[in-house]
Amino acid sequence: MKGLLLLCLLPLFGGQRSSACPHPCSCKGNQVNCSSMSLKSSSLPTSFPAGTTVLHLHNNLLTSLPNGILDDLASVHSVSLHGNPWVCDCGVLYLRAWLLRQPPALKSHVGVNCSSPPSLRGRLVVYLSEQGGPGLLPLLVL
Ligand SMILES: *[C@@H]1O[C@H](CO)[C@@H](O)[C@H](O)[C@H]1NC(C)=O
Ligand SMILES: *[C@@H]1O[C@H](CO)[C@@H](O)[C@H](O)[C@H]1NC(C)=O
């Protein structure tokens, strides 16, 4: 189990960080708004300004978050991720790990649910289990 999980996380994120507002988002001070832009995981900016405090990513077409994309945002206190068709396979592990690190009071996990596979549709990503039982992450069963 542990070996598979590590393999899953291996491809590390290597984007360069710049302070410019990432295309096609709009920025106001340190608030970066990338919501409602039909962004797919492949068209998501590769990094966000280091000083970002609020990041809107909700209501897009994101199926996964690239590994590490939120890790260097030391000042971020709110990231909205609801309203995206998250695919709950191996690629969801970074998103799930990030959500688990957030203070529950921020409610970052609300509305962040799986759209596929069908057996996990509607399940909150943060509550997916890596172990057996219903809600099992498919990759980890292999
Ligand atoms: C963010 O951008 C979207 C799309 O342009 C817009 O509809 C929304 O009002 C913006 N939100 C904020 C908080 O600026
Ligand atoms: C799942 O997410 C969608 C889109 O954000 C939302 O409309 C729906 O209410 C959510 N379902 C659950 C069970 O949280």
JSON list of C-alpha atoms in Angstrom, two decimals, residues 9 26 29-30 33-36 38 49 57 73 83 91 99 101 107 111 113 119 121-122 133 141:
[
{"chain": "A", "resi": 9, "resn": "LEU", "atom": "CA", "xyz": [3.23, 11.10, -5.63]},
{"chain": "A", "resi": 26, "resn": "SER", "atom": "CA", "xyz": [-7.64, 38.25, -12.76]},
{"chain": "A", "resi": 29, "resn": "GLY", "atom": "CA", "xyz": [-3.82, 42.72, -4.70]},
{"chain": "A", "resi": 30, "resn": "ASN", "atom": "CA", "xyz": [-2.92, 39.24, -3.52]},
{"chain": "A", "resi": 33, "resn": "ASN", "atom": "CA", "xyz": [-9.40, 34.83, -9.27]},
{"chain": "A", "resi": 34, "resn": "CYS", "atom": "CA", "xyz": [-9.37, 31.92, -11.70]},
{"chain": "A", "resi": 35, "resn": "SER", "atom": "CA", "xyz": [-13.00, 30.91, -11.12]},
{"chain": "A", "resi": 36, "resn": "SER", "atom": "CA", "xyz": [-15.59, 30.26, -13.83]},
{"chain": "A", "resi": 38, "resn": "SER", "atom": "CA", "xyz": [-13.63, 26.68, -17.97]},
{"chain": "A", "resi": 49, "resn": "PRO", "atom": "CA", "xyz": [2.26, 34.47, -7.30]},
{"chain": "A", "resi": 57, "resn": "LEU", "atom": "CA", "xyz": [-10.37, 27.93, -8.59]},
{"chain": "A", "resi": 73, "resn": "LEU", "atom": "CA", "xyz": [1.95, 29.53, -1.27]},
{"chain": "A", "resi": 83, "resn": "GLY", "atom": "CA", "xyz": [-17.71, 23.02, -8.62]},
{"chain": "A", "resi": 91, "resn": "GLY", "atom": "CA", "xyz": [-4.40, 11.71, -9.41]},
{"chain": "A", "resi": 99, "resn": "LEU", "atom": "CA", "xyz": [-7.37, 19.37, 1.88]},
{"chain": "A", "resi": 101, "resn": "ARG", "atom": "CA", "xyz": [-3.79, 19.81, 5.89]},
{"chain": "A", "resi": 107, "resn": "LYS", "atom": "CA", "xyz": [-14.25, 24.45, 5.04]},
{"chain": "A", "resi": 111, "resn": "GLY", "atom": "CA", "xyz": [-18.29, 20.82, -2.37]},
{"chain": "A", "resi": 113, "resn": "ASN", "atom": "CA", "xyz": [-16.47, 15.84, -4.47]},
{"chain": "A", "resi": 119, "resn": "SER", "atom": "CA", "xyz": [-18.92, 4.29, -7.77]},
{"chain": "A", "resi": 121, "resn": "ARG", "atom": "CA", "xyz": [-19.57, 10.07, -7.59]},
{"chain": "A", "resi": 122, "resn": "GLY", "atom": "CA", "xyz": [-20.61, 12.68, -5.02]},
{"chain": "A", "resi": 133, "resn": "GLY", "atom": "CA", "xyz": [-14.07, -0.58, 2.18]},
{"chain": "A", "resi": 141, "resn": "VAL", "atom": "CA", "xyz": [-6.68, -1.70, -4.73]}
]
